[in-house]
Each structure stands twice: as C-alpha cells, then as structure tokens.
Short mmCIF file of C-alpha atoms and ligand atoms in Angstrom, two decimals:
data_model
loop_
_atom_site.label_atom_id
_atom_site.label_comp_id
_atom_site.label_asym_id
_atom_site.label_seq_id
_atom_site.Cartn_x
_atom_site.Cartn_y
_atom_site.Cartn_z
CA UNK A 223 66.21 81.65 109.03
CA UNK A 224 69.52 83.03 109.91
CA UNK A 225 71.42 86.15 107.75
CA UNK A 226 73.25 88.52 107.29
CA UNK A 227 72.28 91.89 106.87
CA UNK A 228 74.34 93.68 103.50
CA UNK A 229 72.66 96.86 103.03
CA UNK A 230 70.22 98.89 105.07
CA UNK A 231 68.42 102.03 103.17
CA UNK A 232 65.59 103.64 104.07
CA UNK A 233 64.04 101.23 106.47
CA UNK A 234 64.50 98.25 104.07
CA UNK A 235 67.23 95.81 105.23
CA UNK A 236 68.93 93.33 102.32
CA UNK A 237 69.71 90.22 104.47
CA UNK A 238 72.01 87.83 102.87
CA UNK A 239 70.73 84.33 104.33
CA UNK A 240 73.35 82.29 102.02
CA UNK A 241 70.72 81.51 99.48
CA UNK A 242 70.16 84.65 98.58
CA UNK A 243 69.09 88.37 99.60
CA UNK A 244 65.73 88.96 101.62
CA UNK A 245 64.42 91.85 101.76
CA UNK A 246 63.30 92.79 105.47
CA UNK A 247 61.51 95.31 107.57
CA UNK A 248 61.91 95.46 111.30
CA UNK A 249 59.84 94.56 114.02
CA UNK A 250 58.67 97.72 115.77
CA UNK A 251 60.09 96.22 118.98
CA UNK A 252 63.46 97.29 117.99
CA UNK A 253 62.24 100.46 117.69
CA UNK A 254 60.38 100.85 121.36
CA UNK A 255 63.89 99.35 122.70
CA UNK A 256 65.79 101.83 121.01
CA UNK A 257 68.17 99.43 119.04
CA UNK A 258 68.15 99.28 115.22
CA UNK A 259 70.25 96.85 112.85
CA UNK A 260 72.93 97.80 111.36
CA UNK A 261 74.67 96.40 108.62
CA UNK A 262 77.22 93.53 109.67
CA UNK A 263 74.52 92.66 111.92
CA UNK A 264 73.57 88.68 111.94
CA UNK A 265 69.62 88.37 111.91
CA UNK A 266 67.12 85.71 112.60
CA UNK A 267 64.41 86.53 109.96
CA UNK A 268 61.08 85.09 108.96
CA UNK A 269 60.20 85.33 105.29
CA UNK A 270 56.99 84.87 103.60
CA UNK A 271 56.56 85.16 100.03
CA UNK A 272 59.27 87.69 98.60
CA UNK A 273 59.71 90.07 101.86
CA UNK A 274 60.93 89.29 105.16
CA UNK A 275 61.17 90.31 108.65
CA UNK A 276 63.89 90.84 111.32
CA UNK A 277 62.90 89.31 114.44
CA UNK A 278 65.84 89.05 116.32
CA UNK A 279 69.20 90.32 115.98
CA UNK A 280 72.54 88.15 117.55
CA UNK A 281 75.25 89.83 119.89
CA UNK A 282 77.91 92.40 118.37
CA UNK A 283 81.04 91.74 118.25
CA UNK A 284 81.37 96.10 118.44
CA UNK A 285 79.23 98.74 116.79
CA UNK A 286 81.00 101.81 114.88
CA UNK A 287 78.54 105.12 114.62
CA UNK A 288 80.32 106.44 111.81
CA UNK A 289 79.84 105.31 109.47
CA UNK A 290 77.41 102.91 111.46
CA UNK A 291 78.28 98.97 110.94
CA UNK A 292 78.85 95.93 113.17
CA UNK A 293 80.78 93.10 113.58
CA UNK A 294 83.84 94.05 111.98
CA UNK A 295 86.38 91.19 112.44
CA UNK A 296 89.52 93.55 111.03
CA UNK A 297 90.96 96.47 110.02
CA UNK A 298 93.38 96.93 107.84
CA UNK A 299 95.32 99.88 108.11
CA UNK A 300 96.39 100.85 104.55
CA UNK A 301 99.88 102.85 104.50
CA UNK A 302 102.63 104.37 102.25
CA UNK A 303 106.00 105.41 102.60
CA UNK A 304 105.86 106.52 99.16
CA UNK A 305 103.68 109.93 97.65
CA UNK A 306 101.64 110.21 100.02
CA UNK A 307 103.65 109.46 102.83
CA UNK A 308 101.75 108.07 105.98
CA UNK A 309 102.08 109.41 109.60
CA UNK A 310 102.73 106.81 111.82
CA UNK A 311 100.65 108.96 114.23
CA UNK A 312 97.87 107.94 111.77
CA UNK A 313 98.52 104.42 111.76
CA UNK A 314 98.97 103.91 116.10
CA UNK A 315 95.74 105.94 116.01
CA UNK A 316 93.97 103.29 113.94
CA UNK A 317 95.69 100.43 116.10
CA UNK A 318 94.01 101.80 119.27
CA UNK A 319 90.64 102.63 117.71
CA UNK A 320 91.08 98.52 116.16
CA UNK A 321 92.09 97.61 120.28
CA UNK A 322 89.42 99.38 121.58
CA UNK A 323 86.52 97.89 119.36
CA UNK A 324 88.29 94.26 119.65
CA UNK A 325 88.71 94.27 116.07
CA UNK A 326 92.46 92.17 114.63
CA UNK A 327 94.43 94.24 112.82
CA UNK A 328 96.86 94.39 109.94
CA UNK A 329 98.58 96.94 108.81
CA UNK A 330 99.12 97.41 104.91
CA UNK A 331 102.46 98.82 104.09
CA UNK A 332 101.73 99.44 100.58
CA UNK A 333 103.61 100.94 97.33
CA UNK A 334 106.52 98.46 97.59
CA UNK A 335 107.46 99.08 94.78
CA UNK A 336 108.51 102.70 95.01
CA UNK A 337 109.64 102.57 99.02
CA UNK A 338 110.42 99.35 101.07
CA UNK A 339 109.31 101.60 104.02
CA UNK A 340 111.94 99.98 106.33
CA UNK A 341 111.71 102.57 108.85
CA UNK A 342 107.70 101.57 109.32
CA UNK A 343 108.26 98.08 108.86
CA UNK A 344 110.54 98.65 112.10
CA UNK A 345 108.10 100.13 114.37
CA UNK A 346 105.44 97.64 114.02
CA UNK A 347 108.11 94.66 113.53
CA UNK A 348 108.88 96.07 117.52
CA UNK A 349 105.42 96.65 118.59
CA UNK A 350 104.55 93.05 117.65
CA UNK A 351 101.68 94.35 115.33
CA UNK A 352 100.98 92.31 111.94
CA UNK A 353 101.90 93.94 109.02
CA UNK A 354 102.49 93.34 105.17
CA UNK A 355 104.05 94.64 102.05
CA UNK A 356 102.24 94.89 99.63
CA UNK A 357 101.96 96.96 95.94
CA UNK A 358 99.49 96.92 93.92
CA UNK A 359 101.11 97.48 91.19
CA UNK A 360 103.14 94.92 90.63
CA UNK A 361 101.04 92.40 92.82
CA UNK A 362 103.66 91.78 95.77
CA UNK A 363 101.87 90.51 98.92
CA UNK A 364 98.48 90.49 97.52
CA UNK A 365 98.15 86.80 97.55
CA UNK A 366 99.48 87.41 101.52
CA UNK A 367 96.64 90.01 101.66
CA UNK A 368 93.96 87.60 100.10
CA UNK A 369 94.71 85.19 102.53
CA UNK A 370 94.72 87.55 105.69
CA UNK A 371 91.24 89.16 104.68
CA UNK A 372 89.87 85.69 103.80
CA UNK A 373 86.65 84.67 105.73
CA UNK A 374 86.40 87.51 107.91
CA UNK A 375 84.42 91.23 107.19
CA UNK A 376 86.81 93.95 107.28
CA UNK A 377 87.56 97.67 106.71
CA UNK A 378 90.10 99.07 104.97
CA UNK A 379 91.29 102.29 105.98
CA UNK A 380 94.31 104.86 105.47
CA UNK A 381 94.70 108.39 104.26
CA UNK A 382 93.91 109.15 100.57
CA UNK A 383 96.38 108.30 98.03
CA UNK A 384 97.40 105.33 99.84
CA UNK A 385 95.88 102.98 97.63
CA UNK A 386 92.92 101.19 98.97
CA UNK A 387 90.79 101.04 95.58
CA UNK A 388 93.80 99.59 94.03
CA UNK A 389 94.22 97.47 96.63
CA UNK A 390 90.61 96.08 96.31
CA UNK A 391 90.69 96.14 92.96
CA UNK A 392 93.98 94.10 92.76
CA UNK A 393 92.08 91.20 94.89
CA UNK A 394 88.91 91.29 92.72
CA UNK A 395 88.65 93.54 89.80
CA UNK A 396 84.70 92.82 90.22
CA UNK A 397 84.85 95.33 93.23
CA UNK A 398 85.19 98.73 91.45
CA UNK A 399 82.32 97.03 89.82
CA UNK A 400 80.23 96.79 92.52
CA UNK A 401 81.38 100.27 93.93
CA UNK A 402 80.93 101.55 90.58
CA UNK A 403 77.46 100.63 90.31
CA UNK A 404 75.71 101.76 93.21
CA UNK A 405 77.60 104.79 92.92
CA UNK A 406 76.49 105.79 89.74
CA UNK A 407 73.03 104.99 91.10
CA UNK A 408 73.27 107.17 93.49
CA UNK A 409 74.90 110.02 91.15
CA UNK A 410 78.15 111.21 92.13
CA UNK A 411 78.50 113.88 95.12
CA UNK A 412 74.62 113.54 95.95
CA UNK A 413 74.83 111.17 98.83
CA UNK A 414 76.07 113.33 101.67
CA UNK A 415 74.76 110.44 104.50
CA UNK A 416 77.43 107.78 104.00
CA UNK A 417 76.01 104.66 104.70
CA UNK A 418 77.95 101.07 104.33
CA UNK A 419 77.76 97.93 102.21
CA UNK A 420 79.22 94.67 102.09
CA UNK A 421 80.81 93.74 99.25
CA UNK A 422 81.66 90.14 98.90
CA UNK A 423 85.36 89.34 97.43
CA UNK A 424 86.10 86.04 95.68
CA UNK A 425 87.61 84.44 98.43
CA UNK A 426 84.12 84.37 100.72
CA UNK A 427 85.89 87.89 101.94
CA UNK A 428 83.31 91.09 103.26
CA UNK A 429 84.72 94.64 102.94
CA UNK A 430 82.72 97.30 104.54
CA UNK A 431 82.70 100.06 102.25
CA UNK A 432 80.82 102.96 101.86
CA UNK A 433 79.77 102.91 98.33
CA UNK A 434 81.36 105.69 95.91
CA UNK A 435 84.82 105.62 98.02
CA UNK A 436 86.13 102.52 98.28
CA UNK A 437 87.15 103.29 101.44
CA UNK A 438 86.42 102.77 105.02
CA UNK A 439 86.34 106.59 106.87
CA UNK A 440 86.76 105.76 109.89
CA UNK A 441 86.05 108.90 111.33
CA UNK A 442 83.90 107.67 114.40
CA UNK A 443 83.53 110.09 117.34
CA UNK A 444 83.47 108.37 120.37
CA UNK A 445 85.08 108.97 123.33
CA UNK A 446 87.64 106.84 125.82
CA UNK A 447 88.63 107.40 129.40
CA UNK A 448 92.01 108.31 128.76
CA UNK A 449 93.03 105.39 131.79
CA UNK A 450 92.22 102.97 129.57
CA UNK A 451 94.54 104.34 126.15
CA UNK A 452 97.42 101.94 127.39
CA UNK A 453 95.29 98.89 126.77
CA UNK A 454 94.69 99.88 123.71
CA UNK A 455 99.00 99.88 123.19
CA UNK A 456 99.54 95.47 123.11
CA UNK A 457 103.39 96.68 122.96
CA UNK A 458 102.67 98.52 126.60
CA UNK A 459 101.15 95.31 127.86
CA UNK A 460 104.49 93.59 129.93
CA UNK A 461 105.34 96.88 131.54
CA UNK A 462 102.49 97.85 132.67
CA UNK A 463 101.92 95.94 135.80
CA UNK A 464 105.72 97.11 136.62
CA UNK A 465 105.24 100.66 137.59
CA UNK A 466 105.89 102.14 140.82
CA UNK A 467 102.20 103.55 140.78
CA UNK A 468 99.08 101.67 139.81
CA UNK A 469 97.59 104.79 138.67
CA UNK A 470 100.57 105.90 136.35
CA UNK A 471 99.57 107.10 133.09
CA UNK A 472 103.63 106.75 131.68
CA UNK A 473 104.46 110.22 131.37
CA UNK A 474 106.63 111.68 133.75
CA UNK A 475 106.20 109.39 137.07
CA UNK A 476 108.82 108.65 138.94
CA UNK A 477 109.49 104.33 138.24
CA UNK A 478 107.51 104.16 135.35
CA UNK A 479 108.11 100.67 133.72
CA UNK A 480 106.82 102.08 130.46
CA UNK A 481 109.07 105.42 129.61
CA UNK A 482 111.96 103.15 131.07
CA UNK A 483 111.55 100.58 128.26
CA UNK A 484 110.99 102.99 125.78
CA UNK A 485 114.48 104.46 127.20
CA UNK A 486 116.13 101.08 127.08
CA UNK A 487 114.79 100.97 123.36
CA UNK A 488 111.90 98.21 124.29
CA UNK A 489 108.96 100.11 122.82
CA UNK A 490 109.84 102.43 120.35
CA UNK A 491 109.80 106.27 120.49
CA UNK A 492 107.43 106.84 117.80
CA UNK A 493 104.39 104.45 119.46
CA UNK A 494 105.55 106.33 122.41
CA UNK A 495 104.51 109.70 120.72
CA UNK A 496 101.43 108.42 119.50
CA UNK A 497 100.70 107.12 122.95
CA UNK A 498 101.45 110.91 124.44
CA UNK A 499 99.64 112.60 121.74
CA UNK A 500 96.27 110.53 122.17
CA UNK A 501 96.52 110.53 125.94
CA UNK A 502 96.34 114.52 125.45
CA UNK A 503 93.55 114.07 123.63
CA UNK A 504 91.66 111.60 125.47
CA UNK A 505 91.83 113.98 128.06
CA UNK A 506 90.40 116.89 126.29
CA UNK A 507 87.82 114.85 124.95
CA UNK A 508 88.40 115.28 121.88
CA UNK A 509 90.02 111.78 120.82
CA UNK A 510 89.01 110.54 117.20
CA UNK A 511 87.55 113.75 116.75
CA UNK A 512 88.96 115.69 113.39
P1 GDP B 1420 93.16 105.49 97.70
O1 GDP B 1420 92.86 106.95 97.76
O2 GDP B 1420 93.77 105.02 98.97
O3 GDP B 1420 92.01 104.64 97.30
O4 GDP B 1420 94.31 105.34 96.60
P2 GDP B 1420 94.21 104.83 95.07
O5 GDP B 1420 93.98 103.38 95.01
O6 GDP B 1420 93.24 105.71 94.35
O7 GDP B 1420 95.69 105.11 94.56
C1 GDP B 1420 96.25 106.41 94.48
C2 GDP B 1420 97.34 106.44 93.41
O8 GDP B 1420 98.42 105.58 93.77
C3 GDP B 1420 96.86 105.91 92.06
O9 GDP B 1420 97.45 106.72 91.05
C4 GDP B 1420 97.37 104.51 92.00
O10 GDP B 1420 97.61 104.07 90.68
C5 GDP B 1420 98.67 104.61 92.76
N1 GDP B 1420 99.02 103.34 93.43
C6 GDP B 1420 98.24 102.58 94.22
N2 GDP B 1420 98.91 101.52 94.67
C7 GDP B 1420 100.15 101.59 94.16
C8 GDP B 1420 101.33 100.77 94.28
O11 GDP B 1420 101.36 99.74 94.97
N3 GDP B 1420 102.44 101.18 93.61
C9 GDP B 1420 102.45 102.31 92.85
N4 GDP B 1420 103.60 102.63 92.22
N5 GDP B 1420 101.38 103.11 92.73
C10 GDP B 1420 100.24 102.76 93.36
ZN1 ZN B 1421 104.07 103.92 133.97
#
C-alpha cells in the first residue's frame, strides 16, 4: 500500500494511505543504511491488523534538516509592508533557499489593507517571481491564495507579525484547530525539538507546520558553494552566460553582464544587494546560518 507519511514521533510514523492513518514502524534496514523517513515522505507500507510497516520509501523531491521534512512542492514567502515591515533581504533569502531545494515559490505580500506595498510588488514584478496581495483581514487574494496552495504541500514562512496564522486561518478556520490541539497536548513551551506535521486544508492542500507556531522556521543550516548562489537568482539567468569571464561571480569584474544590467536598470538594485550580501556569506560559510 502506498502513503503518505503525516507525523513521525518517537519512532512511530502516522502514514496517511488515503483511507486513513496507519500507524508504522520502520524496517531496521533504514536504519543500517543510515536513511530515516521523514515526514512528507511517500511510503510503500505493509499493514497487518491495526499497525503497519515502512518498507520502502520513494525518491525526494529535497530534504530540509531543520526542521526535518521532505517533498515540499512550495514555499510561500509571507511578507508585510505594514507593522512589521519585511526586509526584502529576508524575502531574496527565502527565494534562493526555495531555488536551491527546487521548491516553486510565491511570495505573500500581505496586510493589503494597511500598505499596497508597491515598492515590493516592484521588485519581484522585475525579478519575474510570483507574488500576491493578499490581507487577511478583509479577505483580498485569499481565494488567489487557495488556489495557488491547492494540491501541493507547502510551507509558509516570513518573519513574525507577518501574518501566517491569520493567513491559515483565513483559508480554513479548522487549522488553528488542528494547531491548537496538538499544541495543547504537548503543553505550551515544553516541546523544545520542533518537529513537523501536515495539516490538511479544505482544498486537498498540505501545510508543513510545526505544531504550536503555525509557522514554517525555516531556519535550516546548510551550506552552498557560493559559485552556485547565481542559480539560485532566475532574474540573473539571461546574463549570465554574457560575461567576459566564465568564472565571474558579478561583483566587480571587468564585462560583467550582470552588474551591467543591474546598471541599465534590468535587475533591480535591491535583488542585487541580496545577491552581494549572500555571496559574502556563502563564502564565510555561514549562509542560512542566524
Ligand atoms: P504571524 O506571526 O506571522 O503568524 O502573524 P499573525 O497571524 O499572528 O498576525 C500578527 C498580527 O497582524 C495580528 O494582530 C493579526 O490580527 C494582524 N494581521 C494579520 N494579517 C493582517 C492583515 O491582512 N491586515 C491587518 N490589518 N492585520 C493583519
Ligand atoms: Zn558577471
């Protein structure tokens, strides 16, 4: 039988097989290999009686350690030009993680109805990302939102105050619910290991959450040749091939195709930044890391 694992917790793993949940152990095999599912994961179980067994676990689509979950088809980048006020540092960040991991994204513009955000709108209007307005107050773009989040598993994300839960909540009040739950299970500020759910939306929709937050924290350690940051920039992708060296990493060569568009007003100046600031870091080491 064929599923999908939910939840993991202490060695148990809740596999949603469209009938219902199973609950699994896995085969000790996964353990002498060194690979263990993770939640997202899509399982070929055996069950008999009420308990089941992972046998075999399909490819990833990508793997995130922190908090650990596969297959995530999108994330959606959840921002505010209003209180609080989102970096667009903290958004291009996102983007690359999202490039890197081959995950879509969209990027959530939210609190419409205090700040159109124009400016942001802008800079990912120019980098050719897909974005939306959306409030969650007064329920503009949410039926865009529903519709972009529909049939796929995916992670919202964005610095506090934003308004992820009331994002979530706006597209299915049964998801505070569901968050609500588990955390009061768990009793608030006692889990200190974060580890992530799917919740199920209406719409046939999976958010990865970690329960008690509402919100996807992405704050995954992992580290990237900084040669490779450009790819990770779609908006870089028709000048690259232009430069005078095939080695140029677009910040002060001579006949760079890249810093020339961004002078000509092609890519804008603030993905620039975000480009020069993560290059930095990717060479330190120290990208993604707080
Ligand atoms: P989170 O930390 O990202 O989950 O943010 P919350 O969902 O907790 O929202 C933070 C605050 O912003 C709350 O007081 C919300 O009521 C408010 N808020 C969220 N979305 C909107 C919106 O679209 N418009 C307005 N005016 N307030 C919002
Ligand atoms: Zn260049």
């Amino acid at each position: 039988m064929r599923g999908r694992i939910k939840k993991a917790l202490s060695g148990f793993y809740y596999v949603d097989t469209g009938e219902g949940i199973v609950t699994c152990r896995a085969r000790g095999r996964f353990r002498k290999e060194g690979v263990s599912p993770l939640v997202g994961d899509r399982v070929e179980i055996t069950v008999s009686g009420t308990e089941g067994m992972v046998d075999a676990i399909e490819p990833r689509r990508n793997v995130f350690s922190r908090p650990a979950v596969a297959n995530i088809d999108q994330l959606v980048i959840v921002a505010s030009n209003a209180i609080p006020q989102t970096d667009p540092y903290l958004i291009d960040r996102m983007t690359a993680i999202a490039a890197l991991k081959g995950c879509e994204v969209l990027i959530c513009i939210n609190k419409s109805d205090l700040d159109h955000a124009d400016e942001l709108c802008a800079i990912y209007e120019k980098a050719g990302l897909p974005f939306l307005l959306t409030s969650a107050e007064t329920g503009e773009g949410i039926a865009e939102l529903r519709e972009r989040i529909s049939g796929k598993l995916s992670a919202f994300t964005g610095n506090s105050g934003v308004g992820k839960s009331s994002l979530l909540n706006a597209l299915d009040p049964r998801f505070s619910v569901q968050v609500g739950e588990v955390s009061q299970a768990l009793g608030r500020g006692r889990h200190t290991t974060r580890h992530v759910e799917l919740y199920e939306l209406e719409s046939g929709s999976y958010i990865a959450d970690t329960p008690g937050f509402a919100s996807f924290e992405v704050e995954m350690m992992c580290t990237i040749a900084k040669e490779r940051l450009q790819f990770d920039f779609p908006d870089f992708d028709k000048y690259i091939g232009s430069c005078r060296f095939s080695d140029c990493a677009h910040l002060k060569e001579p006949g760079c195709a890249v810093t020339q568009a961004v002078a000509a007003g092609e890519i804008g100046q603030s993905r620039y930044r975000s480009y020069t600031r993560l290059y930095e870091m990717c060479a330190q080491h120290k990208f993604w890391e707080k």
